[in-house]
Each structure stands twice: as structure tokens, then as C-alpha cells.
mmCIF file of C-alpha atoms and ligand atoms in Angstrom:
data_model
loop_
_atom_site.group_PDB
_atom_site.id
_atom_site.type_symbol
_atom_site.label_atom_id
_atom_site.label_comp_id
_atom_site.label_asym_id
_atom_site.label_seq_id
_atom_site.Cartn_x
_atom_site.Cartn_y
_atom_site.Cartn_z
ATOM 1 C CA MET O 1352 -39.724 47.452 93.683
ATOM 2 C CA GLU O 1353 -40.455 47.334 89.992
ATOM 3 C CA THR O 1354 -41.204 43.948 88.541
ATOM 4 C CA PRO O 1355 -40.805 43.131 84.852
ATOM 5 C CA ILE O 1356 -43.542 43.377 82.255
ATOM 6 C CA PHE O 1357 -45.233 39.997 81.953
ATOM 7 C CA ALA O 1358 -46.186 39.244 78.357
ATOM 8 C CA PRO O 1359 -48.219 36.035 78.018
ATOM 9 C CA SER O 1360 -47.897 34.418 74.595
ATOM 10 C CA ILE O 1361 -51.128 33.131 73.091
ATOM 11 C CA LEU O 1362 -49.103 30.406 71.361
ATOM 12 C CA SER O 1363 -50.084 28.162 74.260
ATOM 13 C CA ALA O 1364 -53.720 29.309 74.371
ATOM 14 C CA ASP O 1365 -56.712 27.477 72.897
ATOM 15 C CA PHE O 1366 -56.903 28.963 69.378
ATOM 16 C CA CYS O 1367 -60.645 28.264 69.413
ATOM 17 C CA ASP O 1368 -61.086 30.585 72.343
ATOM 18 C CA ILE O 1369 -58.794 33.576 71.977
ATOM 19 C CA ARG O 1370 -61.351 35.837 73.681
ATOM 20 C CA ALA O 1371 -60.985 33.786 76.864
ATOM 21 C CA ALA O 1372 -57.192 34.006 76.552
ATOM 22 C CA ILE O 1373 -57.382 37.801 76.314
ATOM 23 C CA ALA O 1374 -59.700 37.925 79.330
ATOM 24 C CA ASP O 1375 -57.248 35.754 81.323
ATOM 25 C CA ILE O 1376 -54.353 38.055 80.442
ATOM 26 C CA GLU O 1377 -56.354 41.143 81.392
ATOM 27 C CA SER O 1378 -57.599 39.738 84.682
ATOM 28 C CA SER O 1379 -54.037 38.694 85.630
ATOM 29 C CA HIS O 1380 -52.960 42.350 85.235
ATOM 30 C CA CYS O 1381 -50.428 41.574 82.523
ATOM 31 C CA PRO O 1382 -50.128 44.672 80.332
ATOM 32 C CA TRP O 1383 -48.846 42.975 77.160
ATOM 33 C CA ILE O 1384 -49.939 40.156 74.857
ATOM 34 C CA HIS O 1385 -47.131 38.442 72.960
ATOM 35 C CA LEU O 1386 -48.143 37.254 69.486
ATOM 36 C CA ASP O 1387 -45.937 34.582 67.918
ATOM 37 C CA VAL O 1388 -46.174 34.705 64.130
ATOM 38 C CA MET O 1389 -44.524 31.669 62.495
ATOM 39 C CA ASP O 1390 -44.269 31.026 58.764
ATOM 40 C CA GLY O 1391 -43.239 27.362 58.487
ATOM 41 C CA ARG O 1392 -39.906 28.481 57.015
ATOM 42 C CA PHE O 1393 -37.924 30.431 59.585
ATOM 43 C CA VAL O 1394 -39.337 27.969 62.108
ATOM 44 C CA PRO O 1395 -41.166 24.731 61.231
ATOM 45 C CA PRO O 1396 -44.684 25.542 62.510
ATOM 46 C CA ILE O 1397 -47.213 27.951 61.000
ATOM 47 C CA THR O 1398 -49.327 29.912 63.476
ATOM 48 C CA PHE O 1399 -51.293 32.977 62.334
ATOM 49 C CA GLY O 1400 -50.937 36.261 60.487
ATOM 50 C CA SER O 1401 -51.967 39.901 60.605
ATOM 51 C CA LYS O 1402 -55.715 39.231 60.536
ATOM 52 C CA MET O 1403 -55.472 37.564 63.924
ATOM 53 C CA VAL O 1404 -53.573 40.582 65.267
ATOM 54 C CA GLY O 1405 -56.215 42.948 63.831
ATOM 55 C CA ASP O 1406 -59.056 40.974 65.385
ATOM 56 C CA ILE O 1407 -57.301 40.950 68.748
ATOM 57 C CA ARG O 1408 -56.669 44.696 68.389
ATOM 58 C CA ALA O 1409 -60.424 45.198 68.056
ATOM 59 C CA SER O 1410 -61.021 43.260 71.287
ATOM 60 C CA THR O 1411 -58.515 44.722 73.747
ATOM 61 C CA GLU O 1412 -56.542 47.769 74.786
ATOM 62 C CA LEU O 1413 -53.566 45.643 75.872
ATOM 63 C CA PHE O 1414 -50.166 46.346 74.297
ATOM 64 C CA LEU O 1415 -49.786 44.007 71.311
ATOM 65 C CA ASP O 1416 -46.247 42.704 71.030
ATOM 66 C CA VAL O 1417 -45.778 40.936 67.688
ATOM 67 C CA HIS O 1418 -42.845 38.518 67.363
ATOM 68 C CA LEU O 1419 -42.254 37.714 63.699
ATOM 69 C CA MET O 1420 -40.538 34.349 63.279
ATOM 70 C CA VAL O 1421 -40.642 34.629 59.503
ATOM 71 C CA GLU O 1422 -38.226 34.753 56.596
ATOM 72 C CA GLU O 1423 -38.078 38.073 54.721
ATOM 73 C CA PRO O 1424 -39.863 40.048 57.446
ATOM 74 C CA ASP O 1425 -39.657 43.206 55.293
ATOM 75 C CA ARG O 1426 -42.379 41.675 53.078
ATOM 76 C CA HIS O 1427 -44.764 41.356 56.018
ATOM 77 C CA VAL O 1428 -44.126 44.294 58.309
ATOM 78 C CA HIS O 1429 -46.578 46.600 56.543
ATOM 79 C CA ALA O 1430 -49.518 44.264 57.201
ATOM 80 C CA PHE O 1431 -48.694 44.084 60.900
ATOM 81 C CA ILE O 1432 -48.344 47.861 61.151
ATOM 82 C CA GLU O 1433 -51.809 48.160 59.582
ATOM 83 C CA SER O 1434 -53.235 45.521 61.926
ATOM 84 C CA GLY O 1435 -52.718 47.781 64.944
ATOM 85 C CA ALA O 1436 -49.728 46.057 66.565
ATOM 86 C CA ASP O 1437 -47.907 48.220 69.121
ATOM 87 C CA ALA O 1438 -44.477 46.595 68.825
ATOM 88 C CA ILE O 1439 -42.999 44.632 65.959
ATOM 89 C CA THR O 1440 -39.958 42.453 66.487
ATOM 90 C CA PHE O 1441 -38.251 40.525 63.706
ATOM 91 C CA HIS O 1442 -35.240 38.228 63.634
ATOM 92 C CA GLN O 1443 -31.791 39.480 62.782
ATOM 93 C CA GLU O 1444 -31.077 36.039 61.239
ATOM 94 C CA ALA O 1445 -33.958 36.467 58.773
ATOM 95 C CA CYS O 1446 -33.204 39.968 57.514
ATOM 96 C CA VAL O 1447 -30.307 41.484 55.559
ATOM 97 C CA HIS O 1448 -31.312 45.151 55.809
ATOM 98 C CA SER O 1449 -32.315 45.228 59.464
ATOM 99 C CA HIS O 1450 -31.477 48.888 59.933
ATOM 100 C CA ARG O 1451 -33.804 49.924 57.122
ATOM 101 C CA LEU O 1452 -36.609 47.779 58.484
ATOM 102 C CA LEU O 1453 -36.217 49.189 61.991
ATOM 103 C CA GLN O 1454 -36.532 52.667 60.554
ATOM 104 C CA ARG O 1455 -39.723 51.702 58.706
ATOM 105 C CA ILE O 1456 -41.253 50.380 61.919
ATOM 106 C CA ARG O 1457 -40.333 53.505 63.838
ATOM 107 C CA GLU O 1458 -41.585 55.794 61.071
ATOM 108 C CA ALA O 1459 -44.955 54.101 61.536
ATOM 109 C CA ARG O 1460 -44.679 55.089 65.240
ATOM 110 C CA LYS O 1461 -44.478 51.507 66.450
ATOM 111 C CA SER O 1462 -41.920 50.102 68.877
ATOM 112 C CA ALA O 1463 -39.170 48.437 66.890
ATOM 113 C CA GLY O 1464 -37.548 45.236 68.080
ATOM 114 C CA ILE O 1465 -34.963 42.715 66.972
ATOM 115 C CA SER O 1466 -34.686 39.179 68.227
ATOM 116 C CA ILE O 1467 -31.712 36.829 68.193
ATOM 117 C CA VAL O 1468 -31.784 33.036 68.530
ATOM 118 C CA PRO O 1469 -29.561 31.302 71.119
ATOM 119 C CA SER O 1470 -26.678 30.726 68.675
ATOM 120 C CA THR O 1471 -26.505 34.362 67.526
ATOM 121 C CA PRO O 1472 -24.146 36.607 69.520
ATOM 122 C CA ILE O 1473 -25.187 40.086 70.631
ATOM 123 C CA SER O 1474 -22.279 41.483 68.602
ATOM 124 C CA SER O 1475 -24.455 40.887 65.507
ATOM 125 C CA ILE O 1476 -26.775 43.722 66.543
ATOM 126 C CA ILE O 1477 -24.317 45.986 68.311
ATOM 127 C CA HIS O 1478 -24.532 48.813 65.769
ATOM 128 C CA LEU O 1479 -28.310 48.692 65.705
ATOM 129 C CA LEU O 1480 -28.840 49.310 69.414
ATOM 130 C CA PRO O 1481 -29.500 53.071 69.079
ATOM 131 C CA PHE O 1482 -32.343 52.310 66.654
ATOM 132 C CA LEU O 1483 -34.096 49.780 68.865
ATOM 133 C CA ASP O 1484 -36.929 50.030 71.359
ATOM 134 C CA GLN O 1485 -36.511 46.435 72.448
ATOM 135 C CA VAL O 1486 -34.230 43.446 72.037
ATOM 136 C CA LEU O 1487 -35.792 40.007 72.362
ATOM 137 C CA ILE O 1488 -33.252 37.455 73.532
ATOM 138 C CA MET O 1489 -34.549 33.985 72.715
ATOM 139 C CA THR O 1490 -33.861 31.685 75.643
ATOM 140 C CA VAL O 1491 -34.948 28.599 73.663
ATOM 141 C CA ASN O 1492 -34.582 27.740 69.999
ATOM 142 C CA PRO O 1493 -37.709 29.350 68.545
ATOM 143 C CA GLY O 1494 -40.676 27.466 67.172
ATOM 144 C CA TYR O 1495 -42.323 25.716 70.088
ATOM 145 C CA GLY O 1496 -43.701 26.446 73.520
ATOM 146 C CA GLY O 1497 -42.837 24.379 76.570
ATOM 147 C CA GLN O 1498 -39.078 24.005 76.042
ATOM 148 C CA GLU O 1499 -36.369 24.243 78.725
ATOM 149 C CA LEU O 1500 -34.649 27.598 79.148
ATOM 150 C CA LEU O 1501 -31.026 27.645 77.932
ATOM 151 C CA PRO O 1502 -29.105 29.326 80.790
ATOM 152 C CA PHE O 1503 -26.224 30.535 78.597
ATOM 153 C CA CYS O 1504 -28.668 32.932 76.912
ATOM 154 C CA LEU O 1505 -29.053 34.793 80.200
ATOM 155 C CA GLU O 1506 -25.392 35.780 79.918
ATOM 156 C CA LYS O 1507 -26.376 37.681 76.784
ATOM 157 C CA VAL O 1508 -29.001 39.569 78.784
ATOM 158 C CA LYS O 1509 -26.385 40.643 81.348
ATOM 159 C CA ASP O 1510 -23.878 41.656 78.674
ATOM 160 C CA LEU O 1511 -26.491 43.611 76.754
ATOM 161 C CA ALA O 1512 -27.635 45.442 79.883
ATOM 162 C CA ALA O 1513 -24.025 46.451 80.569
ATOM 163 C CA ILE O 1514 -23.660 47.805 77.020
ATOM 164 C CA ARG O 1515 -26.938 49.681 77.385
ATOM 165 C CA THR O 1516 -25.674 51.399 80.533
ATOM 166 C CA ALA O 1517 -22.287 52.189 79.000
ATOM 167 C CA GLN O 1518 -23.882 53.680 75.880
ATOM 168 C CA LYS O 1519 -26.667 55.448 77.830
ATOM 169 C CA LEU O 1520 -29.364 53.795 75.723
ATOM 170 C CA SER O 1521 -32.884 52.965 76.818
ATOM 171 C CA PHE O 1522 -34.108 49.961 74.817
ATOM 172 C CA LYS O 1523 -35.885 47.248 76.775
ATOM 173 C CA ILE O 1524 -34.565 43.710 77.051
ATOM 174 C CA ALA O 1525 -37.054 40.845 76.752
ATOM 175 C CA ILE O 1526 -36.521 37.147 77.140
ATOM 176 C CA ASP O 1527 -38.638 34.489 75.467
ATOM 177 C CA GLY O 1528 -38.727 30.772 76.163
ATOM 178 C CA GLY O 1529 -38.742 28.586 79.256
ATOM 179 C CA VAL O 1530 -39.897 31.274 81.676
ATOM 180 C CA ASN O 1531 -41.667 29.680 84.652
ATOM 181 C CA ILE O 1532 -41.710 29.636 88.440
ATOM 182 C CA ARG O 1533 -38.784 27.161 88.445
ATOM 183 C CA THR O 1534 -36.475 29.244 86.267
ATOM 184 C CA LEU O 1535 -37.512 32.671 87.568
ATOM 185 C CA SER O 1536 -34.915 33.150 90.334
ATOM 186 C CA ARG O 1537 -32.126 32.454 87.888
ATOM 187 C CA ILE O 1538 -33.694 34.778 85.331
ATOM 188 C CA ALA O 1539 -34.063 37.547 87.928
ATOM 189 C CA LEU O 1540 -30.276 37.691 88.351
ATOM 190 C CA SER O 1541 -29.903 38.905 84.769
ATOM 191 C CA ARG O 1542 -32.735 41.484 85.202
ATOM 192 C CA PRO O 1543 -34.583 41.465 81.854
ATOM 193 C CA ASP O 1544 -37.371 44.088 81.536
ATOM 194 C CA ILE O 1545 -39.930 41.885 79.812
ATOM 195 C CA LEU O 1546 -40.761 38.231 80.411
ATOM 196 C CA VAL O 1547 -42.598 36.413 77.639
ATOM 197 C CA MET O 1548 -44.426 33.419 79.007
ATOM 198 C CA GLY O 1549 -46.461 30.868 77.059
ATOM 199 C CA SER O 1550 -47.006 27.445 78.579
ATOM 200 C CA ALA O 1551 -46.402 28.512 82.203
ATOM 201 C CA PHE O 1552 -49.231 31.042 81.939
ATOM 202 C CA PHE O 1553 -51.782 29.043 79.989
ATOM 203 C CA ASN O 1554 -51.153 25.770 81.843
ATOM 204 C CA ALA O 1555 -51.727 27.461 85.198
ATOM 205 C CA LYS O 1556 -55.127 26.754 86.751
ATOM 206 C CA ASN O 1557 -55.235 30.106 88.508
ATOM 207 C CA LYS O 1558 -53.382 32.466 86.200
ATOM 208 C CA LYS O 1559 -53.626 35.582 88.331
ATOM 209 C CA GLU O 1560 -52.280 33.725 91.367
ATOM 210 C CA MET O 1561 -49.418 32.358 89.264
ATOM 211 C CA VAL O 1562 -48.417 35.817 87.988
ATOM 212 C CA ASP O 1563 -48.661 37.243 91.530
ATOM 213 C CA ASN O 1564 -46.392 34.429 92.748
ATOM 214 C CA MET O 1565 -43.921 35.186 89.997
ATOM 215 C CA ARG O 1566 -43.863 38.849 91.030
ATOM 216 C CA HIS O 1567 -43.215 37.917 94.681
ATOM 217 C CA GLN O 1568 -40.521 35.451 93.756
ATOM 218 C CA TRP O 1569 -38.867 38.059 91.553
ATOM 219 C CA ILE O 1570 -38.690 40.573 94.396
ATOM 220 C CA LYS O 1571 -37.329 37.907 96.782
ATOM 221 C CA ALA O 1572 -34.638 36.867 94.284
ATOM 222 C CA ILE O 1573 -33.483 40.457 93.789
ATOM 223 C CA GLU O 1574 -33.477 41.159 97.542
ATOM 224 C CA ASN O 1575 -31.447 37.993 98.213
ATOM 225 C CA LYS O 1576 -28.976 38.944 95.537
ATOM 226 C CA ASP O 1577 -28.578 42.455 96.940
ATOM 227 C CA SER O 1578 -28.042 41.133 100.475
ATOM 228 C CA VAL O 1579 -25.288 38.765 99.229
ATOM 229 C CA HIS O 1580 -23.368 41.535 97.435
HETATM 230 C C1 DX5 G 237 -41.270 30.208 70.967
HETATM 231 C C2 DX5 G 237 -42.045 31.490 71.083
HETATM 232 C C3 DX5 G 237 -42.405 31.801 72.476
HETATM 233 C C4 DX5 G 237 -43.245 30.761 73.180
HETATM 234 C C5 DX5 G 237 -42.671 30.598 74.540
HETATM 235 O O1 DX5 G 237 -40.608 30.112 69.792
HETATM 236 O O2 DX5 G 237 -41.345 32.598 70.546
HETATM 237 O O3 DX5 G 237 -42.997 33.098 72.611
HETATM 238 O O4 DX5 G 237 -44.600 31.071 73.281
HETATM 239 O O5 DX5 G 237 -43.268 29.535 75.157
HETATM 240 P P1 DX5 G 237 -42.834 28.994 76.590
HETATM 241 O O6 DX5 G 237 -43.053 30.132 77.557
HETATM 242 O O7 DX5 G 237 -43.765 27.844 76.804
HETATM 243 O O8 DX5 G 237 -41.401 28.574 76.510
HETATM 244 ZN ZN1 ZN G 238 -42.166 34.719 71.031
#
């Protein structure tokens, strides 16, 4: 059975030792690194910019998944394209001309993503779905690691997956925020394709064991669900 893509977020890593964080992600067999870019305006904290992404690009072959939590993302996208990111996701709430920006990202042959915060309905991006490679459903209010998952956001994942099937589209659905061994069974019922994970990954003593456990628990949750229905 296929398990989702695990995408550890270095937001919860030691910023003095990003090389060790990359090595941990690689040795846990997670194919993606999630990179949370925050500007102190769209969300209160400031994290890092495109130079960090470029330096990480030079150190690993992993898929670099950039999550821009910034105002006016159209002003910044170029720098992240140049930095060697593989996917660039920006927030619908921060951008007026989202369709144009998605096209720019795709023209640069990068995966194009849009994210919505918990209070934004999926109807706000309904017409953009054919132009998307991924939708990032925030399952916490963005800005900080270590928050509790908001279960109502998982309803959006289910609804979006149903629309995807009905419209025969192929974008991936990611969730971001509050993903851990405690919330996983509930998450599995809504079947997202990508799980972003910050604190649960970097707080784990044995990261590979933790990811393996998550994969097992995922399979068990799906099997249980299928045997009930
Ligand atoms: C939060 C970020 C997340 C964050 C998730 O605004 O977008 O990617 O790293 O952290 P956890 O997994 O700790 O909720
Ligand atoms: Zn994120």
C-alpha cells in the first residue's frame, strides 16, 4: 500500500546545524524537505530566504518544497526559482493575481502550489485547480511549529479530493501543521498525499523509527477503515 510523502520541515531543526537536519531527513527515507519562508508580515516570525534554499540545494538531491508565508509573493518567486527549489507554494490570501503567478512558476518548470489558511474555504481556489500541482491545506494557523491540528481542516482535504476525482485532475493534496503519531489515524481518513511534519520529526530521538512507525500506523488506519465500510 502506498503511504504519503513525508516532508519534514526544517522550521523545527537547529538552524546552526542544517547539514545534520538534511542528513536526518535523508537517512529517514523522506523524499522531500519542506522549507518554511516567513516574512514577519504575513505571519509574525521571520525565518529565512532564498539563499538558505540555494545552499540547501547545493547539499542535497532531495525535493525542495518551498512554502512562502509572505505578503506579495510575486515579488519573491523569481529568487526562489533561481535558488533551485523544486516546488513553490504561496498563499491565496497574500496574492491578488494568483493565476498569473502559478503560470510563472510553471513556466519555470517548477511545481506550482497554493496554500490556504484554516479560515479560507476551498471555494476560493476552485477555478485555479487545473493550474495547480499541489494544494497545501494548512491544518494550523501558520507561523509556528508545535501547534494542535485543527480537525475541521481535514474536511477540506476530503472535499478537495472529491472535487479532484470529479474533475479528473491530478494535483497533490498536502497538509501542514500538527501532524504527529497521535493525530495520524484521523489524518489518514482524509487521505492527503503529502504530510508536512516539523516538531514531530525533529523532536523524535530516533527519526527513522518514528517515520517507519507513522507509515505502519497509516497502513493500519486505512485497513481498519476499509474493513468497517
Ligand atoms: C507552520 C509551518 C509548518 C510547520 C509545521 O506555519 O507552515 O510547516 O513547520 O510544524 P508542526 O509539524 O510542528 O506543526
Ligand atoms: Zn509549512
